[in-house]
Short mmCIF file of C-alpha atoms and ligand atoms in Angstrom, two decimals:
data_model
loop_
_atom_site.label_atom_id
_atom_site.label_comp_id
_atom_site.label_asym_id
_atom_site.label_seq_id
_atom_site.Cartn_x
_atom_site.Cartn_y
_atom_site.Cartn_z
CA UNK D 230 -13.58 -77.48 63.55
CA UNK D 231 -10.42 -75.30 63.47
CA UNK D 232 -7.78 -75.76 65.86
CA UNK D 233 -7.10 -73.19 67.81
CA UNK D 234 -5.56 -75.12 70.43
CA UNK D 235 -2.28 -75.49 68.83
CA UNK D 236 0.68 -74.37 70.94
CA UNK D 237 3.23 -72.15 68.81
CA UNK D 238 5.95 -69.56 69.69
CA UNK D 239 5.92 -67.24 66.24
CA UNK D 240 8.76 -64.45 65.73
CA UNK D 241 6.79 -61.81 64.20
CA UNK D 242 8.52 -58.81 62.25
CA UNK D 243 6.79 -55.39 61.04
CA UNK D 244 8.87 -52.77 58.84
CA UNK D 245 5.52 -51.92 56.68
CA UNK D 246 6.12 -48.16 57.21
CA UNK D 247 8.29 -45.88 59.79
CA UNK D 248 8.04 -48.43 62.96
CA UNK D 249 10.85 -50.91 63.28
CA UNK D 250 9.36 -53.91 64.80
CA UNK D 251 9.57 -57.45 66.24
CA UNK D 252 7.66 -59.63 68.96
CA UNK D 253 7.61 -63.41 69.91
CA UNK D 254 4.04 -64.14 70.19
CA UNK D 255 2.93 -67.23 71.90
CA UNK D 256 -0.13 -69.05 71.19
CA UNK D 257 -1.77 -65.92 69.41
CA UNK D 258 -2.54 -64.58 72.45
CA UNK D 259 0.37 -63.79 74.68
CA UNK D 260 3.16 -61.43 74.80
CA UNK D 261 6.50 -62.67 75.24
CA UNK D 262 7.73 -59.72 74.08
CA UNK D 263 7.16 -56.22 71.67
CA UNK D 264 9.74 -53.89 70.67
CA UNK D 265 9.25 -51.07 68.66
CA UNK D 266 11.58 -48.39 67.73
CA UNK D 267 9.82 -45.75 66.30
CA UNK D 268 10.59 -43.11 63.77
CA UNK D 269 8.22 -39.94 64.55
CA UNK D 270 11.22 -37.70 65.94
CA UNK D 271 12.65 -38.72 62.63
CA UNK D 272 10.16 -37.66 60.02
CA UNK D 273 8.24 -34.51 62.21
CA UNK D 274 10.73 -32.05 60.53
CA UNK D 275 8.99 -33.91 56.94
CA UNK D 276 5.76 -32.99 58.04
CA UNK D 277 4.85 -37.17 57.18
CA UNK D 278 6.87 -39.96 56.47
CA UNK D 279 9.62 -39.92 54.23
CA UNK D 280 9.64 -42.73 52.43
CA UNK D 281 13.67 -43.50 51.92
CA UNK D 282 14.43 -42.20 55.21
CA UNK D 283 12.57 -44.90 56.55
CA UNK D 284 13.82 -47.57 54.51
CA UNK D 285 17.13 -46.70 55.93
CA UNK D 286 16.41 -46.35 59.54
CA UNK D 287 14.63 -49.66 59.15
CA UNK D 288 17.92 -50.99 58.04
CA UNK D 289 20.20 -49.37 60.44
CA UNK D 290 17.83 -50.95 63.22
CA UNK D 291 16.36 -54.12 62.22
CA UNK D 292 19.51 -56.49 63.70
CA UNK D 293 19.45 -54.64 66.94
CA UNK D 294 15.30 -54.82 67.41
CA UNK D 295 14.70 -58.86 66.62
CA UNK D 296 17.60 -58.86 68.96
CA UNK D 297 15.97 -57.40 71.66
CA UNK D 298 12.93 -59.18 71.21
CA UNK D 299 14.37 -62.61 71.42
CA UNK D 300 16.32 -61.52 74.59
CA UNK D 301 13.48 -60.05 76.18
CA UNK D 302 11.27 -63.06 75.74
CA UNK D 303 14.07 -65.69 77.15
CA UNK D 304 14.17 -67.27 74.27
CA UNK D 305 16.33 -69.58 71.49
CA UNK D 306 16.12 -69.64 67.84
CA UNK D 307 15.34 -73.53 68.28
CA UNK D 308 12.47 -72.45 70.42
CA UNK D 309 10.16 -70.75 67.58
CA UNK D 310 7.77 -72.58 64.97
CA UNK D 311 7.66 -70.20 62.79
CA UNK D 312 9.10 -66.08 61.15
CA UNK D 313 6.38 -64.07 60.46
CA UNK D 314 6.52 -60.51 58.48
CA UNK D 315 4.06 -58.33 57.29
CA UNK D 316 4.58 -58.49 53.36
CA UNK D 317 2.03 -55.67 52.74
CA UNK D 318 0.46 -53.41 51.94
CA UNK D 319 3.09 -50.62 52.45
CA UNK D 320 6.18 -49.13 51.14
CA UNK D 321 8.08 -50.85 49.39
CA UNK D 322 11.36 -50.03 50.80
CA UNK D 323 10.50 -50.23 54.15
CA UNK D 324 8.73 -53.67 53.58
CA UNK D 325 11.98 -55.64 51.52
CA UNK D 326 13.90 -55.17 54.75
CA UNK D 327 11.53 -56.61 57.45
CA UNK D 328 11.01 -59.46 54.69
CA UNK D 329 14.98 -60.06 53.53
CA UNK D 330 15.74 -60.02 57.70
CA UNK D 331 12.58 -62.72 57.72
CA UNK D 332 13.99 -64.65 54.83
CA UNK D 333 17.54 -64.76 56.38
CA UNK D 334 16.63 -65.94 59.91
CA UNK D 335 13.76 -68.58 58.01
CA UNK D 336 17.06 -70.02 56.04
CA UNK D 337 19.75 -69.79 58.71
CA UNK D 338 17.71 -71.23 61.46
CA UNK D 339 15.86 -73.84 59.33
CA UNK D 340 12.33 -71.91 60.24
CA UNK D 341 9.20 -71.71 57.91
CA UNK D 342 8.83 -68.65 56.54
CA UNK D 343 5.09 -66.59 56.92
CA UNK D 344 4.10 -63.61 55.32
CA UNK D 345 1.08 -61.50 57.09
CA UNK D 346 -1.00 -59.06 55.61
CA UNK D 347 -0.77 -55.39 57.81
CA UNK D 348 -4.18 -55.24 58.02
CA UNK D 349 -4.85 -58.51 59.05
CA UNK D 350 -2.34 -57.72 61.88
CA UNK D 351 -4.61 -54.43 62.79
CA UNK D 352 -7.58 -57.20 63.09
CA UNK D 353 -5.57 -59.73 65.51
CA UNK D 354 -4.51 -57.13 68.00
CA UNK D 355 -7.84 -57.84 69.37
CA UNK D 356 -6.62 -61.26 70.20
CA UNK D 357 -3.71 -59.67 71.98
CA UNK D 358 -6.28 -58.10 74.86
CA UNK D 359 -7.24 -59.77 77.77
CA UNK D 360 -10.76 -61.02 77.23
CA UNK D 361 -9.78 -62.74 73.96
CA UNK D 362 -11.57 -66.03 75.24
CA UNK D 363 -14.64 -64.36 75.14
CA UNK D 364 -14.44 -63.52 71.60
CA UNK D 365 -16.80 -64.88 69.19
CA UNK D 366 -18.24 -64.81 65.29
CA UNK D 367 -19.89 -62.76 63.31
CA UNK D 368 -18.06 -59.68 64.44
CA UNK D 369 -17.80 -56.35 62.80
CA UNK D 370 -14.22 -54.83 62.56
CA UNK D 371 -13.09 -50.98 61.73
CA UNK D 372 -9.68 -50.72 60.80
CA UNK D 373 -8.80 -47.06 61.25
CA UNK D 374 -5.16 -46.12 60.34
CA UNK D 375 -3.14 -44.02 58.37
CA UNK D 376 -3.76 -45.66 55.29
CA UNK D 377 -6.97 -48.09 55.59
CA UNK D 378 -10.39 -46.97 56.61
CA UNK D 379 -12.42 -50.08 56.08
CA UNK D 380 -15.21 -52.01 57.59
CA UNK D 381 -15.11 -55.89 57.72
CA UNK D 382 -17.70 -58.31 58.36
CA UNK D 383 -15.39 -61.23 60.47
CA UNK D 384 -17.26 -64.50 60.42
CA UNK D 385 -14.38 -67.07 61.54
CA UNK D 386 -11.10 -67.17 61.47
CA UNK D 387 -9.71 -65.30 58.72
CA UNK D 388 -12.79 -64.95 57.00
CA UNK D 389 -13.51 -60.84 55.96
CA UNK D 390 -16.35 -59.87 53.89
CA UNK D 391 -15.49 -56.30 53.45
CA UNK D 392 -18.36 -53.94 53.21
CA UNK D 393 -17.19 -50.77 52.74
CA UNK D 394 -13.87 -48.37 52.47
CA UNK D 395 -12.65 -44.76 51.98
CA UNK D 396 -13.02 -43.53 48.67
CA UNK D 397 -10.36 -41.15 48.88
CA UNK D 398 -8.33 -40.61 52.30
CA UNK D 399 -7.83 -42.36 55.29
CA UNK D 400 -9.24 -41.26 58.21
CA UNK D 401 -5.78 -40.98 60.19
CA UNK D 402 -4.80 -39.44 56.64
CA UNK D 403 -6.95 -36.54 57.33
CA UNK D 404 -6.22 -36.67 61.01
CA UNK D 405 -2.45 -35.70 59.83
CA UNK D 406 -3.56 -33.56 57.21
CA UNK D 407 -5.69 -31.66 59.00
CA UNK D 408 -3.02 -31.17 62.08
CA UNK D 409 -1.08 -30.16 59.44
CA UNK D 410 -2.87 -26.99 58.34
CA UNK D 411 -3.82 -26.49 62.32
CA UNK D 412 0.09 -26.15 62.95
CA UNK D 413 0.04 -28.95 65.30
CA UNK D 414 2.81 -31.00 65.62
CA UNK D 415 3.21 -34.47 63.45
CA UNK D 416 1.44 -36.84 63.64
CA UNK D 417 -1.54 -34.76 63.36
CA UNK D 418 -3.69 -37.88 65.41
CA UNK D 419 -2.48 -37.81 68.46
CA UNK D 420 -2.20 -33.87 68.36
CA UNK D 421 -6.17 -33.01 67.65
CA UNK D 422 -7.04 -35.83 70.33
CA UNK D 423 -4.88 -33.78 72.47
CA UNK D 424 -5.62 -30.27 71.31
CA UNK D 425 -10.08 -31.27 70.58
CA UNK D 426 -9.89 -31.98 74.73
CA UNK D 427 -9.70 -27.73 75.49
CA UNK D 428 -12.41 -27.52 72.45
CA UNK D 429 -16.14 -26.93 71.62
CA UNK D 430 -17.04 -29.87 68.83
CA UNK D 431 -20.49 -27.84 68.60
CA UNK D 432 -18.66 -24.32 67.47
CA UNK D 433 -18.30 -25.14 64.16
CA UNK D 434 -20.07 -28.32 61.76
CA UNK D 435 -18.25 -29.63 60.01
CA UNK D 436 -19.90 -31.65 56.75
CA UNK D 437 -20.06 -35.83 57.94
CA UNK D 438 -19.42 -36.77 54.43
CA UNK D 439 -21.82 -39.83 53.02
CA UNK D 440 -24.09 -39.79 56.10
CA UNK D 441 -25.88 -36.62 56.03
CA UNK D 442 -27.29 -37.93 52.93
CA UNK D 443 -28.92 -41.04 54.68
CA UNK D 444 -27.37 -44.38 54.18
CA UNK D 445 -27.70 -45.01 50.37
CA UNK D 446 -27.71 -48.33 48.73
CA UNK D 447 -24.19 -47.31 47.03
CA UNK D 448 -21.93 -46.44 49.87
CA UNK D 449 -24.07 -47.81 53.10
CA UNK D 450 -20.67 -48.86 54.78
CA UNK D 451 -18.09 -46.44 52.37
CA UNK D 452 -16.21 -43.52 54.10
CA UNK D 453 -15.22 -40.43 52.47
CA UNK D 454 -12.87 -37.98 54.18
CA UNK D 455 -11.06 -35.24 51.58
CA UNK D 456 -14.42 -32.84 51.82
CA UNK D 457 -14.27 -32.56 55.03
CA UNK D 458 -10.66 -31.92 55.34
CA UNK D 459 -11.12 -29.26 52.98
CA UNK D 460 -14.49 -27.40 54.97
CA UNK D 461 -11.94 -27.51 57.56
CA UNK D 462 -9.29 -25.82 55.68
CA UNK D 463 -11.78 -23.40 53.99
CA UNK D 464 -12.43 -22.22 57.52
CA UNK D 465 -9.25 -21.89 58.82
CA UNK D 466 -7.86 -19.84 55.69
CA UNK D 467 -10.47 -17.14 57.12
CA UNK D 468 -7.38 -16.39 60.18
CA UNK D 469 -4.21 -14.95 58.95
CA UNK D 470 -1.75 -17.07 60.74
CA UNK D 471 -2.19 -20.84 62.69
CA UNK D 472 -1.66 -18.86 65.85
CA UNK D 473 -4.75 -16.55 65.09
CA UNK D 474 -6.77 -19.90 64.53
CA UNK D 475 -9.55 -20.86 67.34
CA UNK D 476 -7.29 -24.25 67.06
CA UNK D 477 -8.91 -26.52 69.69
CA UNK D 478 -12.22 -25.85 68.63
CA UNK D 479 -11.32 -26.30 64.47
CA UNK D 480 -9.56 -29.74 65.86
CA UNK D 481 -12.55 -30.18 68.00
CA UNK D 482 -15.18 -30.05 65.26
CA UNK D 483 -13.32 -32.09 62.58
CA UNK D 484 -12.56 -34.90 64.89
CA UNK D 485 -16.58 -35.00 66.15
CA UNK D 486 -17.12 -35.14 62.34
CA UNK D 487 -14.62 -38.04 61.31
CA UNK D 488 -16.04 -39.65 65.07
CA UNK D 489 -19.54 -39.35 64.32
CA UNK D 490 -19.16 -41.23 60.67
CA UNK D 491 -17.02 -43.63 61.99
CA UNK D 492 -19.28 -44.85 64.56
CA UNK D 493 -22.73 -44.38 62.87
CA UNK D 494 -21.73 -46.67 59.67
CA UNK D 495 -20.60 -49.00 61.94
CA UNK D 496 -23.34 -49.17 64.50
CA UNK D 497 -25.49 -50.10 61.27
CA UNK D 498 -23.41 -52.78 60.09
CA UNK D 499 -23.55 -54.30 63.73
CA UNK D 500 -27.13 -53.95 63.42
CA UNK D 501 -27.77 -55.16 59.43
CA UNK D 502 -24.87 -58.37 59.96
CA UNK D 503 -26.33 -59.36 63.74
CA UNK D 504 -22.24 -58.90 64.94
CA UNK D 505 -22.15 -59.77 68.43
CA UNK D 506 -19.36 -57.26 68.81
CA UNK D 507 -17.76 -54.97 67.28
CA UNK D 508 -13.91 -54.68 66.64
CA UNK D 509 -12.10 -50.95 66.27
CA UNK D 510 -8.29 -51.39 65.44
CA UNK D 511 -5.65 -48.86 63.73
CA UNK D 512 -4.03 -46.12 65.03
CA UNK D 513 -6.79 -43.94 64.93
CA UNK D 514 -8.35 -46.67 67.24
CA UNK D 515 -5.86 -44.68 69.88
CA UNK D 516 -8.45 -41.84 69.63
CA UNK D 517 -10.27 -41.09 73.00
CA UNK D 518 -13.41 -39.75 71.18
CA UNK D 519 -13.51 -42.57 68.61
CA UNK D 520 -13.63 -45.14 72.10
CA UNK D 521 -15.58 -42.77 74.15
CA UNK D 522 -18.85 -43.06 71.48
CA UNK D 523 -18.18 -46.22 70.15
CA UNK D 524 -18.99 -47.56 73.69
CA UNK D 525 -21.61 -45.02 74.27
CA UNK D 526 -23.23 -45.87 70.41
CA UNK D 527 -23.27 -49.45 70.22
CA UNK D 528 -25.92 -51.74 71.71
CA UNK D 529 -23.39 -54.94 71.44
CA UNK D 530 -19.77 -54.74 73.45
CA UNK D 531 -16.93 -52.73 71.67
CA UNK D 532 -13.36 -54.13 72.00
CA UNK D 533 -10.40 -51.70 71.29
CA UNK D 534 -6.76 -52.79 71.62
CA UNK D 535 -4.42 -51.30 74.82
CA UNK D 536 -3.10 -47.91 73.20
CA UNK D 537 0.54 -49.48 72.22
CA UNK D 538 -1.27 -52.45 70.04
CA UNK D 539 -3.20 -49.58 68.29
CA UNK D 540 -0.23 -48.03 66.28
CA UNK D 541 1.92 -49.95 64.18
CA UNK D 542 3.75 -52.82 65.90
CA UNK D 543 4.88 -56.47 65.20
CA UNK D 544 2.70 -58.46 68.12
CA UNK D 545 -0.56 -58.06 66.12
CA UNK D 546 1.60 -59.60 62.95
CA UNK D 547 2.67 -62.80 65.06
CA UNK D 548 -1.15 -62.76 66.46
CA UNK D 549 -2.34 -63.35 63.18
CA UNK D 550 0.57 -65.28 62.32
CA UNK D 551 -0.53 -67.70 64.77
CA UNK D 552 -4.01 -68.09 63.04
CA UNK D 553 -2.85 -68.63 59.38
CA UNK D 554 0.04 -71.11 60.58
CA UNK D 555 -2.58 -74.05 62.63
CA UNK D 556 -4.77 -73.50 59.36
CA UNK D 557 -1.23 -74.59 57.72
CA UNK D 558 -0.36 -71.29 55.61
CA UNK D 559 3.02 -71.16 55.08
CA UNK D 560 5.20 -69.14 52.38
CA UNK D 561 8.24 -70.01 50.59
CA UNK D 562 11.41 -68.31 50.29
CA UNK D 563 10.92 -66.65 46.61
CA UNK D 564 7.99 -64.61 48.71
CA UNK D 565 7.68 -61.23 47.10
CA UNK D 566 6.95 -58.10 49.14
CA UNK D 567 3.44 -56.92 48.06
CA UNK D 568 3.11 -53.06 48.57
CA UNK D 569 -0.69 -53.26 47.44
CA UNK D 570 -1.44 -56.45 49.22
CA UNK D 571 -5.39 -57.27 49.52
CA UNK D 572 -6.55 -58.78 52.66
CA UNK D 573 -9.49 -60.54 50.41
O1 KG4 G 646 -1.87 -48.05 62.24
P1 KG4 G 646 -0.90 -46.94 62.16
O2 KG4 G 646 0.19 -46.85 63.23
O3 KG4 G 646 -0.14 -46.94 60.78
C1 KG4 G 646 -0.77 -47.27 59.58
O4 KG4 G 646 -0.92 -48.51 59.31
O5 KG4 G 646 -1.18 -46.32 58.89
O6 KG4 G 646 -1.75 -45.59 62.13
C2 KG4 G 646 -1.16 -44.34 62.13
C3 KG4 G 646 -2.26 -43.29 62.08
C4 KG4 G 646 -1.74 -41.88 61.87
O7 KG4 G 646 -2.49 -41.28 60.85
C5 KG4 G 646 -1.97 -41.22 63.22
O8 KG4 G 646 -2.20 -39.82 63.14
C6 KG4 G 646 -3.21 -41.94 63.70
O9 KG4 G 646 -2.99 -43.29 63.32
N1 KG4 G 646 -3.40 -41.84 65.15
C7 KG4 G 646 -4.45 -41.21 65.72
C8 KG4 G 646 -4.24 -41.26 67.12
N2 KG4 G 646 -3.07 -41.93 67.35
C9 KG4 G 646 -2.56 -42.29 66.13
N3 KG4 G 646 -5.52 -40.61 65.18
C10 KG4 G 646 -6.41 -40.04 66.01
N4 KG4 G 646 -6.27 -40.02 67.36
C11 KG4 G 646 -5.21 -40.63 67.95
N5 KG4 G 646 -5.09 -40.62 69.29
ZN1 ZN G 647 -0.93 -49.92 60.54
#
C-alpha cells in the first residue's frame, strides 16, 4: 500500500520556460504559497518566447521569487523536507537556472535535492483542487499545453501508460499560431478563447484532423494539429489585411475544431480504459470551450485545475514532488537538466 499519509513541506521551483516560479507545497495537497512572475509582456513584441531572453529574466528573478515564496508561506529553511525543480522537458537555458538555484539551496541548507518532470507537474495540479480526496484510479489525463498534447492512462500513483500524442504541434502550439495569423495579441490561447466568445463556430469547418476518418487502429488516441492550422490560414489569406478578417468567427471555428478532437479521443479512452474520471491539465486546460464540452461530453466526472494551476507554475511541481519523495525518489547533486525529459 503506498503511503500517502506522509506529512512533508516541499519547496518546489519551475523555470522550464518563460514563468519564473516557486511554491512551498504541503502534503501534496495544500498551498502554502505560489508565486509566479511571468514573462508574456516580455516576449509579446517576439510574437512567442524568446528563448535567451528568458533564460535571463529567469536569472534576474529567481533570488527574489523563492524569496517571496518562503516569506509568504511563514516559513524557515529548517522547516522543508525536501527542493524540488522541474528538470524537463524544456529549454535548456531556462531550465539550468531553476535547477543550479535548486542545487544551491539543496547544498547550503543540507536539503535533498528532487528533480520533477513538467508534465508530471501538469498531472498533479489536479491534486492541488479541492476535491482531491475524492480522487481515485484508473483515470484518464489530457495534458494540453504549449508543447505536450498527450493522453495518459493514470492507474496509481505515478503510473502513465500513454496512449496517444500529437504528431506534429501542440494544441496550445496552434492556439498561438493560429492567433498569430488572426492578429491577435500573444499568447494566441487566451486571445481566441476571448475573441471565439463574439463568434459563430458553425460559419466555417474547419477539418478535425484524425477523427473525421473514424478512430483507426493506428492513431485511436494520437492528435494531429498543423492541417488544421493551415485550413485556417488558407482561409484567412482569402482577406487582404487581419482587420478585413471575419476574426471571431475564423477563431471561433478553429477552436470548435481543436475542442471537438480533444474531447472526442478522450471520451473514448474513458470509455475503452473504464477511467472513473477524467483529468484535463495544461494551459490550454484554461480554455472555456475545452471545460464547457468536456463536462457536457463525458459520462464520468471531469476535473480541471483553478485557472492559475492551468498555466505554468511551481505548485503542481511540489504536488508531484510530494508523490515521488514518500515513494523515496530522490536525486543527487550531479543531476543534469533534461530538455527532452520522458515522463515514461
Ligand atoms: O502549460 P503552459 O503554461 O506552458 C507549457 O508547458 O507549454 O501552456 C501554455 C499554452 C500556450 O500555448 C497558451 O496559448 C495556452 O497554453 N493557453 C490557452 C489558454 N490559456 C493558455 N489555450 C487556449 N485557451 C486558453 N484560455
Ligand atoms: Zn507547462
Amino acid at each position: 500500500m503506498e503511503t500517502t499519509q506522509q506529512s512533508t513541506r516541499i519547496l518546489a521551483i519551475e523555470t522550464s520556460c518563460d514563468e519564473t516560479a516557486a511554491a512551498v507545497i504541503a502534503d501534496g495537497t495544500k498551498i502554502l504559497s505560489n508565486v509566479v512572475a511571468s514573462q508574456i509582456d516580455l516576449h509579446a513584441r517576439y510574437g512567442g518566447v524568446f528563448p535567451e531572453v528568458a533564460s535571463r529574466r529567469h536569472v534576474e528573478v529567481i533570488h527574489a521569487v523563492v524569496e517571496e515564496a518562503m516569506r509568504q508561506a511563514h516559513l524557515g529553511f529548517d522547516d522543508l523536507d525536501c527542493v524540488a525543480v522541474t528538470r524537463g522537458p524544456g529549454l535548456v537555458g531556462s531550465l539550468l537556472v531553476g535547477v543550479n538555484m535548486a542545487k544551491g539551496l539543496a547544498v547550503s541548507r543540507n536539503l535533498p535535492l528532487l528533480g520533477v518532470n513538467h508534465i508530471e507537474g501538469h498531472i498533479y495540479s489536479l491534486w492541488l483542487a479541492e476535491d482531491a480526496a475524492d480522487i481515485t484510479f484508473p483515470l484518464v489525463t489530457l495534458v494540453v499545453s504549449g508543447g505536450h498534447t498527450d493522453l495518459y492512462l493514470m492507474t496509481g500513483h505515478g503510473r502513465y501508460q500513454l496512449l496517444g500524442a500529437t504528431l506534429d504541434d501542440a494544441a496550445g502550439e496552434a492556439f498561438d499560431k493560429v492567433g498569430r495569423l488572426l492578429g491577435l495579441p500573444y499568447p494566441g490561447g487566451p486571445s481566441i478563447d476571448k475573441a471565439a466568445e463574439h463568434g459563430s463556430p458553425t460559419t466555417f469547418r474547419f477539418p478535425r484532423p484524425l477523427l473525421e476518418k473514424g478512430l483507426d487502429a493506428d492513431h485511436d488516441y494520437d492528435f494531429s494539429f498543423s492541417g488544421l492550422k493551415t485550413a485556417v490560414m488558407r482561409q484567412a489569406g482569402q482577406y487582404h489585411s487581419t482587420s478585413a478578417m471575419p476574426v471571431a468567427d475564423l477563431a471561433a471555428g478553429f477552436q470548435a475544431a481543436v475542442v471537438e478532437t480533444l474531447v472526442e479521443k478522450t471520451a473514448a479512452a474513458a470509455e475503452a480504459f473504464g477511467a472513473t474520471a477524467v483529468h484535463v491539465a495544461g494551459g490550454v486546460s484554461a480554455n472555456r470551450a475545452l471545460r464547457a464540452a468536456m463536462a457536457e461530453r463525458l459520462s464520468v466526472p471531469v476535473r480541471v485545475p483553478p485557472p492559475a494551476l492551468c498555466t505554468d507554475n511551481a505548485a503542481m511541481i511540489g504536488a508531484a514532488a510530494h508523490f515521488n519523495f514518500i515513494r523515496g525518489r530522490r536525486d543527487a547533486l550531479d543531476m543534469d537538466v533534461t530538455p527532452n525529459l520522458q515522463l515514461i
